[in-house]
Amino acid sequence: MNIKILGPGCRNCVNLTKAATTAVRQLGLDATIEKVEDYAAIAGYGVMSTPALVINDKVVVSGRVPTLAEVRTLLSSAAV
Amino acid sequence: MSIAERIPTTAKGRVGVLGAGVGLWALAYWVNEWLWDAVLFTGFGLDPTSRITETIHFFLYDSLKILLLLVIIIFASTVLRSFMSVERTRAFLGGKREGVGNILAAGLGVITPFCSCSAVPAFIGFVAAGVPIGVTMSFLIASPLVNEIAIGLLLTLFGWQITALYVVSGLTIAIGAGWILGRLHVERWVEPFVFDVRLGGQVIDPSLGLTFGQRMQMGVEEVKTLLAKIWIYLLVGIGLGALIHGWAPTDFFATYAGADNPFGVLIAVLIGVPLYSNAAGVMPLVVALFDKGLPMGTLLAFMMAVVALSLPEMILLRRVLRPQLLAIFIATTGLGIIAVGYLFNAILA
């Protein structure tokens, strides 16, 4: 599984990265987490509000920091 | 377990949770009225007429009062604004001409949830959707200038007339400055890569598909993160306010920075621009200085200068705007704020 965190690196992006890392560990998933900070690349995903969470190249959350529980749900439904 | 999972899903349960929250809040606000009298005068046996005691009392009372006001203002505005998004705003602005577009952009700038760390992606998104640069700038100016915390605090501390003056003048500055930037054809000072970016993928609108619990959760999270970020500005602001309240001679500021000092507004704006604080940190100072006879126009101009133009946002925007455009942006907004200050001092005198 490929997970991307889109955002210029503000506090929200850090929080989202933390949530994603924890969720991956808790679920025992085999996943890579990649940070995307380039503005053109972020726009390439159609994202205008950061941070955004991208799972397997699909934007699932944008413009807010989801809770750990929500990230877990999103990851496990993408893993099936 | 997150708040979203703990909040009841029935209408009755939701009303109950919100009602209990409002009740607790009102109780704390009411207790604050006499709590510090009891603690300082009865508990510690301090002399209520001494100046030091009075300053401490003012500081404690104001800290709790502003904290309580902030909690409810931030929570309510976050929940309400979770129904709006930058994506939705862009859809509204797409295809609008300048003029009407500037007015709409300034208004949407106030109600759209927007963090300055999203300024660059939003700017790119607007330009890619064909929104004119001047209209985009109206949005970016209005968003911090007409601040929801400032609106809430002004409303409770000074009443609706001053609040209305603030909102209307802030919108006017954002509309005017954006329109002027459009007339100057500042496109040439936007970094060229912006025009090559294509928005790909499917745009996700963050305002859609949220549950009631998730919106409540967003409100609580925002209260926590914002307070964690601004508490130091808040304490410094209230501390200075308490010192001015207790120790500055009654006519000190009125003499040196009163309505009859032609440079009052100018100096206030020049002090305010480099100051990096928050509307919540500035408001206790504004209240204390107003009590000492400083004119409202000067104070509003000072507050606007602090919140509208901040160095961190300029550094972010530098990624998409050339220095020439940044300079014009700062100059038009700054001149607008100065004009508003003088206008209000004349009207309210």
Short mmCIF file of C-alpha atoms in Angstrom, two decimals:
data_model
loop_
_atom_site.label_atom_id
_atom_site.label_comp_id
_atom_site.label_asym_id
_atom_site.label_seq_id
_atom_site.Cartn_x
_atom_site.Cartn_y
_atom_site.Cartn_z
CA MET A 1 0.00 0.00 0.00
CA ASN A 2 1.20 3.50 -0.84
CA ILE A 3 0.29 6.37 1.46
CA LYS A 4 1.04 10.01 0.71
CA ILE A 5 0.66 13.02 2.97
CA LEU A 6 0.21 16.22 0.98
CA GLY A 7 1.09 19.56 2.57
CA PRO A 8 3.83 22.14 2.88
CA GLY A 9 4.95 20.85 6.28
CA CYS A 10 2.90 22.81 8.79
CA ARG A 11 1.70 21.51 12.13
CA ASN A 12 -1.40 19.88 10.61
CA CYS A 13 0.70 17.90 8.13
CA VAL A 14 2.93 16.67 10.95
CA ASN A 15 -0.12 15.56 12.94
CA LEU A 16 -1.57 13.72 9.96
CA THR A 17 1.74 11.97 9.27
CA LYS A 18 1.85 10.90 12.91
CA ALA A 19 -1.70 9.52 12.74
CA ALA A 20 -0.95 7.62 9.52
CA THR A 21 2.28 6.13 10.89
CA THR A 22 0.55 4.99 14.08
CA ALA A 23 -2.40 3.53 12.17
CA VAL A 24 -0.11 1.58 9.83
CA ARG A 25 1.77 0.15 12.81
CA GLN A 26 -1.39 -0.74 14.73
CA LEU A 27 -2.93 -2.47 11.72
CA GLY A 28 0.36 -4.19 10.86
CA LEU A 29 0.11 -3.06 7.24
CA ASP A 30 2.85 -3.27 4.68
CA ALA A 31 2.82 0.33 3.54
CA THR A 32 5.14 3.14 2.46
CA ILE A 33 4.46 6.64 3.76
CA GLU A 34 5.64 9.45 1.57
CA LYS A 35 5.48 13.21 2.19
CA VAL A 36 4.63 15.39 -0.77
CA GLU A 37 5.61 19.02 -0.22
CA ASP A 38 5.91 20.24 -3.80
CA TYR A 39 3.06 22.65 -4.57
CA ALA A 40 2.71 21.63 -8.20
CA ALA A 41 2.52 17.97 -7.19
CA ILE A 42 -0.09 18.77 -4.53
CA ALA A 43 -2.17 20.60 -7.13
CA GLY A 44 -1.74 17.58 -9.40
CA TYR A 45 -3.95 15.68 -6.97
CA GLY A 46 -6.59 18.40 -7.17
CA VAL A 47 -5.95 19.35 -3.55
CA MET A 48 -6.46 22.98 -2.51
CA SER A 49 -6.75 22.56 1.24
CA THR A 50 -3.93 20.90 3.08
CA PRO A 51 -3.22 18.55 4.70
CA ALA A 52 -4.49 15.75 2.49
CA LEU A 53 -4.26 11.99 2.82
CA VAL A 54 -3.72 9.95 -0.35
CA ILE A 55 -4.04 6.15 -0.32
CA ASN A 56 -2.95 4.29 -3.43
CA ASP A 57 -3.05 7.54 -5.42
CA LYS A 58 -6.60 8.36 -4.38
CA VAL A 59 -7.33 11.43 -2.24
CA VAL A 60 -9.43 10.29 0.72
CA VAL A 61 -9.23 13.28 3.08
CA SER A 62 -8.36 16.90 2.42
CA GLY A 63 -8.44 20.12 4.42
CA ARG A 64 -8.56 18.62 7.90
CA VAL A 65 -6.74 16.25 10.22
CA PRO A 66 -8.80 13.07 10.63
CA THR A 67 -8.73 11.23 13.95
CA LEU A 68 -6.58 8.16 14.38
CA ALA A 69 -9.71 5.98 14.38
CA GLU A 70 -10.82 7.46 11.06
CA VAL A 71 -7.40 6.93 9.50
CA ARG A 72 -7.50 3.30 10.68
CA THR A 73 -10.92 2.80 9.06
CA LEU A 74 -9.76 4.40 5.81
CA LEU A 75 -6.57 2.31 5.72
CA SER A 76 -8.26 -0.99 6.51
CA SER A 77 -10.97 -0.49 3.92
CA ALA A 78 -8.29 0.32 1.32
CA ALA A 79 -6.29 -2.76 2.32
CA VAL A 80 -9.11 -5.19 1.47
CA MET B 1 -11.91 7.07 21.92
CA SER B 2 -12.44 10.22 19.90
CA ILE B 3 -15.15 12.75 20.59
CA ALA B 4 -16.87 11.89 17.31
CA GLU B 5 -17.53 8.36 18.60
CA ARG B 6 -18.72 9.47 22.01
CA ILE B 7 -21.30 11.97 20.83
CA PRO B 8 -24.81 10.52 20.77
CA THR B 9 -26.31 10.00 17.35
CA THR B 10 -29.91 10.75 18.32
CA ALA B 11 -31.27 14.28 18.00
CA LYS B 12 -32.24 14.29 21.68
CA GLY B 13 -28.75 13.19 22.75
CA ARG B 14 -27.10 15.84 20.60
CA VAL B 15 -29.25 18.62 22.02
CA GLY B 16 -28.42 17.27 25.48
CA VAL B 17 -24.65 17.31 24.88
CA LEU B 18 -24.70 20.80 23.38
CA GLY B 19 -27.04 22.06 26.12
CA ALA B 20 -24.78 20.66 28.84
CA GLY B 21 -21.76 22.30 27.18
CA VAL B 22 -23.44 25.70 26.97
CA GLY B 23 -24.65 25.34 30.57
CA LEU B 24 -21.16 24.57 31.88
CA TRP B 25 -19.77 27.48 29.91
CA ALA B 26 -22.36 29.92 31.27
CA LEU B 27 -21.69 28.70 34.82
CA ALA B 28 -17.92 29.29 34.44
CA TYR B 29 -18.53 32.74 32.94
CA TRP B 30 -20.82 33.64 35.83
CA VAL B 31 -18.49 32.25 38.51
CA ASN B 32 -15.64 34.35 37.06
CA GLU B 33 -17.48 37.50 38.23
CA TRP B 34 -16.92 36.82 41.90
CA LEU B 35 -14.32 34.01 41.97
CA TRP B 36 -11.32 36.37 42.02
CA ASP B 37 -12.88 38.63 44.65
CA ALA B 38 -13.21 35.57 46.86
CA VAL B 39 -9.71 34.22 46.12
CA LEU B 40 -7.75 37.49 46.36
CA PHE B 41 -9.64 39.50 48.97
CA THR B 42 -11.13 36.80 51.19
CA GLY B 43 -8.69 33.95 50.55
CA PHE B 44 -5.37 35.82 50.54
CA GLY B 45 -6.62 38.81 52.49
CA LEU B 46 -5.28 41.31 49.95
CA ASP B 47 -6.34 44.94 50.10
CA PRO B 48 -8.94 45.52 47.31
CA THR B 49 -8.01 49.20 47.02
CA SER B 50 -4.29 48.63 46.45
CA ARG B 51 -3.11 49.17 42.91
CA ILE B 52 -1.12 45.93 42.77
CA THR B 53 -4.09 43.86 43.90
CA GLU B 54 -6.29 45.61 41.39
CA THR B 55 -3.84 44.84 38.56
CA ILE B 56 -3.63 41.16 39.58
CA HIS B 57 -7.43 40.99 39.83
CA PHE B 58 -7.80 42.56 36.40
CA PHE B 59 -5.30 40.11 34.91
CA LEU B 60 -6.91 36.98 36.40
CA TYR B 61 -10.46 38.09 35.64
CA ASP B 62 -9.64 39.10 32.07
CA SER B 63 -7.61 35.95 31.36
CA LEU B 64 -10.47 33.64 32.31
CA LYS B 65 -13.07 35.83 30.62
CA ILE B 66 -11.20 36.02 27.29
CA LEU B 67 -10.33 32.32 27.46
CA LEU B 68 -14.01 31.42 27.90
CA LEU B 69 -15.05 33.77 25.10
CA LEU B 70 -12.38 32.29 22.81
CA VAL B 71 -13.50 28.72 23.47
CA ILE B 72 -17.05 29.44 22.39
CA ILE B 73 -16.08 31.72 19.48
CA ILE B 74 -13.54 29.28 18.01
CA PHE B 75 -15.82 26.28 18.50
CA ALA B 76 -18.90 27.92 16.98
CA SER B 77 -17.07 29.45 14.03
CA THR B 78 -15.24 26.19 13.24
CA VAL B 79 -18.44 24.13 13.29
CA LEU B 80 -20.32 26.70 11.19
CA ARG B 81 -17.47 27.07 8.73
CA SER B 82 -17.11 23.30 8.33
CA PHE B 83 -20.02 23.68 5.90
CA MET B 84 -17.85 25.89 3.70
CA SER B 85 -14.57 25.09 1.97
CA VAL B 86 -11.96 26.64 -0.28
CA GLU B 87 -13.12 24.21 -2.98
CA ARG B 88 -16.69 25.49 -2.76
CA THR B 89 -15.49 29.10 -2.75
CA ARG B 90 -13.50 28.46 -5.90
CA ALA B 91 -16.57 27.01 -7.58
CA PHE B 92 -18.46 30.21 -6.67
CA LEU B 93 -15.70 32.44 -8.00
CA GLY B 94 -14.96 30.56 -11.23
CA GLY B 95 -16.06 32.63 -14.24
CA LYS B 96 -16.86 35.75 -12.17
CA ARG B 97 -15.63 39.04 -13.58
CA GLU B 98 -13.55 41.53 -11.65
CA GLY B 99 -15.64 43.90 -9.60
CA VAL B 100 -18.43 41.48 -8.71
CA GLY B 101 -15.73 38.86 -8.27
CA ASN B 102 -13.79 41.04 -5.82
CA ILE B 103 -16.89 41.68 -3.70
CA LEU B 104 -17.82 38.00 -3.66
CA ALA B 105 -14.23 36.92 -2.95
CA ALA B 106 -13.90 39.27 0.03
CA GLY B 107 -17.19 38.04 1.52
CA LEU B 108 -16.25 34.39 0.98
CA GLY B 109 -12.83 35.09 2.47
CA VAL B 110 -14.52 35.78 5.79
CA ILE B 111 -16.67 32.64 5.97
CA THR B 112 -14.35 30.10 4.33
CA PRO B 113 -12.25 28.05 6.76
CA PHE B 114 -8.72 28.83 5.78
CA CYS B 115 -5.35 28.38 7.40
CA SER B 116 -2.46 30.45 6.12
CA CYS B 117 -0.49 27.24 5.52
CA SER B 118 -3.01 26.50 2.75
CA ALA B 119 -2.49 29.93 1.15
CA VAL B 120 -0.26 28.65 -1.65
CA PRO B 121 -2.32 25.57 -2.69
CA ALA B 122 -5.44 27.77 -2.63
CA PHE B 123 -3.76 30.47 -4.71
CA ILE B 124 -2.64 27.90 -7.29
CA GLY B 125 -6.09 26.31 -7.31
CA PHE B 126 -7.86 29.63 -7.86
CA VAL B 127 -5.53 30.65 -10.70
CA ALA B 128 -5.83 27.22 -12.34
CA ALA B 129 -9.62 27.59 -12.25
CA GLY B 130 -9.34 30.91 -14.10
CA VAL B 131 -10.12 33.18 -11.15
CA PRO B 132 -8.43 36.57 -11.87
CA ILE B 133 -5.39 37.43 -9.70
CA GLY B 134 -7.05 40.56 -8.28
CA VAL B 135 -10.11 38.55 -7.21
CA THR B 136 -7.87 35.88 -5.66
CA MET B 137 -6.03 38.61 -3.74
CA SER B 138 -9.33 40.01 -2.42
CA PHE B 139 -9.94 36.57 -0.91
CA LEU B 140 -6.43 36.31 0.54
CA ILE B 141 -6.63 39.80 2.08
CA ALA B 142 -10.12 39.43 3.56
CA SER B 143 -9.44 36.03 5.10
CA PRO B 144 -7.05 37.18 7.86
CA LEU B 145 -8.19 40.84 7.94
CA VAL B 146 -11.83 40.19 8.83
CA ASN B 147 -11.03 37.72 11.56
CA GLU B 148 -13.74 35.63 13.23
CA ILE B 149 -12.09 35.87 16.65
CA ALA B 150 -11.90 39.66 16.33
CA ILE B 151 -15.58 39.76 15.32
CA GLY B 152 -16.64 37.66 18.31
CA LEU B 153 -14.55 39.61 20.82
CA LEU B 154 -15.50 43.04 19.44
CA LEU B 155 -19.15 42.03 19.57
CA THR B 156 -18.99 41.06 23.25
CA LEU B 157 -16.62 43.85 24.37
CA PHE B 158 -17.68 46.87 22.26
CA GLY B 159 -21.13 46.09 20.80
CA TRP B 160 -22.46 45.63 17.30
CA GLN B 161 -21.84 49.13 15.92
CA ILE B 162 -18.06 48.93 16.26
CA THR B 163 -18.16 45.33 15.01
CA ALA B 164 -20.15 46.35 11.93
CA LEU B 165 -17.71 49.19 11.22
CA TYR B 166 -14.83 46.72 11.48
CA VAL B 167 -16.40 44.14 9.15
CA VAL B 168 -17.55 46.66 6.54
CA SER B 169 -14.23 48.51 6.47
CA GLY B 170 -12.24 45.26 6.35
CA LEU B 171 -14.30 44.05 3.40
CA THR B 172 -13.89 47.42 1.68
CA ILE B 173 -10.12 47.26 2.03
CA ALA B 174 -10.03 43.69 0.65
CA ILE B 175 -12.30 44.58 -2.29
CA GLY B 176 -10.44 47.82 -3.05
CA ALA B 177 -6.92 46.44 -2.74
CA GLY B 178 -7.80 43.38 -4.86
CA TRP B 179 -9.42 45.56 -7.48
CA ILE B 180 -6.39 47.87 -7.66
CA LEU B 181 -4.05 44.86 -8.00
CA GLY B 182 -6.23 43.63 -10.87
CA ARG B 183 -6.02 47.04 -12.60
CA LEU B 184 -2.24 47.04 -12.26
CA HIS B 185 -2.09 43.74 -14.18
CA VAL B 186 0.10 42.11 -11.60
CA GLU B 187 0.00 38.75 -13.44
CA ARG B 188 3.54 39.52 -14.64
CA TRP B 189 4.72 39.32 -11.02
CA VAL B 190 3.28 35.90 -10.32
CA GLU B 191 5.83 33.09 -10.48
CA PRO B 192 5.41 31.56 -13.97
CA PHE B 193 5.13 27.95 -12.75
CA VAL B 194 1.72 28.78 -11.26
CA PHE B 195 0.23 29.19 -14.74
CA ASP B 196 1.55 25.79 -15.85
CA VAL B 197 0.02 23.85 -12.97
CA ARG B 198 -2.98 21.78 -13.92
CA LEU B 199 -5.33 20.61 -11.22
CA GLY B 200 -5.47 16.86 -11.59
CA GLY B 201 -7.43 14.12 -9.97
CA GLN B 202 -10.86 14.54 -8.53
CA VAL B 203 -11.32 17.56 -6.32
CA ILE B 204 -12.45 16.57 -2.85
CA ASP B 205 -14.67 19.04 -1.07
CA PRO B 206 -13.78 18.82 2.65
CA SER B 207 -17.11 20.40 3.65
CA LEU B 208 -19.15 17.48 2.32
CA GLY B 209 -19.96 14.12 3.86
CA LEU B 210 -19.05 15.01 7.44
CA THR B 211 -21.14 13.65 10.28
CA PHE B 212 -22.44 15.79 13.13
CA GLY B 213 -19.90 14.14 15.42
CA GLN B 214 -17.03 14.89 13.05
CA ARG B 215 -17.99 18.57 12.87
CA MET B 216 -18.13 18.73 16.69
CA GLN B 217 -14.75 17.00 16.79
CA MET B 218 -13.32 19.57 14.38
CA GLY B 219 -14.59 22.34 16.66
CA VAL B 220 -12.95 20.81 19.74
CA GLU B 221 -9.67 20.11 17.90
CA GLU B 222 -9.55 23.67 16.58
CA VAL B 223 -10.11 25.10 20.08
CA LYS B 224 -7.21 22.97 21.35
CA THR B 225 -4.73 23.68 18.55
CA LEU B 226 -5.52 27.38 18.34
CA LEU B 227 -5.27 27.93 22.11
CA ALA B 228 -2.01 25.96 22.20
CA LYS B 229 -0.71 28.28 19.47
CA ILE B 230 -1.85 31.65 20.81
CA TRP B 231 -1.85 31.35 24.61
CA ILE B 232 1.46 33.17 24.94
CA TYR B 233 0.23 36.13 22.84
CA LEU B 234 -2.92 36.08 24.92
CA LEU B 235 -1.06 36.24 28.25
CA VAL B 236 1.30 38.97 27.03
CA GLY B 237 -1.66 40.96 25.67
CA ILE B 238 -3.71 40.63 28.87
CA GLY B 239 -0.63 41.35 31.02
CA LEU B 240 0.11 44.57 29.11
CA GLY B 241 -3.59 45.44 29.24
CA ALA B 242 -3.62 44.96 33.03
CA LEU B 243 -0.49 47.12 33.45
CA ILE B 244 -1.93 49.90 31.29
CA HIS B 245 -5.25 49.62 33.12
CA GLY B 246 -3.66 49.95 36.54
CA TRP B 247 -0.59 52.09 36.05
CA ALA B 248 -0.79 54.32 32.98
CA PRO B 249 -1.91 57.87 33.89
CA THR B 250 -5.46 58.53 32.71
CA ASP B 251 -4.56 61.02 30.00
CA PHE B 252 -1.15 59.66 29.06
CA PHE B 253 -2.15 57.98 25.78
CA ALA B 254 -4.86 60.49 24.96
CA THR B 255 -2.27 63.26 25.17
CA TYR B 256 0.31 61.58 22.97
CA ALA B 257 -1.78 59.44 20.64
CA GLY B 258 -5.26 61.01 20.87
CA ALA B 259 -7.53 61.97 17.99
CA ASP B 260 -5.82 65.33 17.62
CA ASN B 261 -2.43 63.77 16.92
CA PRO B 262 -2.31 63.64 13.10
CA PHE B 263 0.27 60.84 13.17
CA GLY B 264 -1.59 58.62 15.68
CA VAL B 265 -3.04 56.17 13.13
CA LEU B 266 0.14 56.08 11.07
CA ILE B 267 2.25 55.22 14.11
CA ALA B 268 -0.27 52.60 15.27
CA VAL B 269 -0.13 50.85 11.86
CA LEU B 270 3.67 51.05 11.69
CA ILE B 271 3.87 49.41 15.12
CA GLY B 272 1.19 46.86 14.23
CA VAL B 273 2.55 45.50 10.93
CA PRO B 274 5.76 43.91 12.25
CA LEU B 275 4.02 42.72 15.44
CA TYR B 276 3.15 39.09 14.97
CA SER B 277 0.29 38.31 17.27
CA ASN B 278 -3.29 37.25 17.05
CA ALA B 279 -6.61 39.10 17.28
CA ALA B 280 -7.12 37.47 20.68
CA GLY B 281 -3.78 38.78 21.94
CA VAL B 282 -4.41 42.29 20.66
CA MET B 283 -7.96 42.73 21.97
CA PRO B 284 -7.10 43.07 25.72
CA LEU B 285 -4.66 45.85 24.76
CA VAL B 286 -7.30 47.52 22.62
CA VAL B 287 -9.78 47.49 25.53
CA ALA B 288 -7.22 48.91 27.99
CA LEU B 289 -6.06 51.63 25.59
CA PHE B 290 -9.66 52.55 24.72
CA ASP B 291 -10.37 53.07 28.44
CA LYS B 292 -7.36 55.38 28.57
CA GLY B 293 -8.87 57.60 25.89
CA LEU B 294 -7.32 56.32 22.68
CA PRO B 295 -9.66 56.81 19.70
CA MET B 296 -11.36 53.72 18.22
CA GLY B 297 -10.14 54.40 14.67
CA THR B 298 -6.51 54.28 15.78
CA LEU B 299 -7.15 51.07 17.74
CA LEU B 300 -8.99 49.30 14.90
CA ALA B 301 -6.21 50.29 12.50
CA PHE B 302 -3.67 48.86 14.93
CA MET B 303 -5.57 45.58 15.27
CA MET B 304 -6.06 45.25 11.50
CA ALA B 305 -2.36 45.89 10.90
CA VAL B 306 -1.43 43.13 13.35
CA VAL B 307 -3.76 40.46 11.92
CA ALA B 308 -3.76 41.31 8.19
CA LEU B 309 -0.08 41.50 7.38
CA SER B 310 2.14 38.87 8.94
CA LEU B 311 5.68 37.90 8.05
CA PRO B 312 5.11 34.09 8.01
CA GLU B 313 2.30 34.44 5.48
CA MET B 314 4.42 36.76 3.32
CA ILE B 315 7.22 34.18 3.32
CA LEU B 316 4.76 31.48 2.22
CA LEU B 317 3.26 33.68 -0.50
CA ARG B 318 6.73 34.54 -1.77
CA ARG B 319 6.71 31.03 -3.31
CA VAL B 320 4.07 32.17 -5.81
CA LEU B 321 4.38 35.98 -5.81
CA ARG B 322 7.38 38.04 -6.89
CA PRO B 323 8.68 40.67 -4.42
CA GLN B 324 7.18 43.49 -6.54
CA LEU B 325 3.70 42.04 -6.16
CA LEU B 326 4.21 41.36 -2.45
CA ALA B 327 5.31 44.98 -1.98
CA ILE B 328 2.21 46.33 -3.78
CA PHE B 329 0.02 43.94 -1.79
CA ILE B 330 1.46 45.16 1.52
CA ALA B 331 1.32 48.81 0.43
CA THR B 332 -2.31 48.81 -0.77
CA THR B 333 -3.55 46.88 2.28
CA GLY B 334 -1.50 49.05 4.66
CA LEU B 335 -2.73 52.31 3.07
CA GLY B 336 -6.31 51.01 3.22
CA ILE B 337 -5.95 50.30 6.93
CA ILE B 338 -4.48 53.77 7.57
CA ALA B 339 -7.33 55.40 5.62
CA VAL B 340 -9.91 53.45 7.65
CA GLY B 341 -8.24 54.56 10.90
CA TYR B 342 -8.44 58.25 10.00
CA LEU B 343 -11.97 57.89 8.66
CA PHE B 344 -13.20 56.29 11.90
CA ASN B 345 -11.47 58.84 14.08
CA ALA B 346 -13.29 61.52 12.08
CA ILE B 347 -16.69 59.73 12.17
CA LEU B 348 -16.59 58.65 15.82
CA ALA B 349 -15.20 61.93 17.18
#
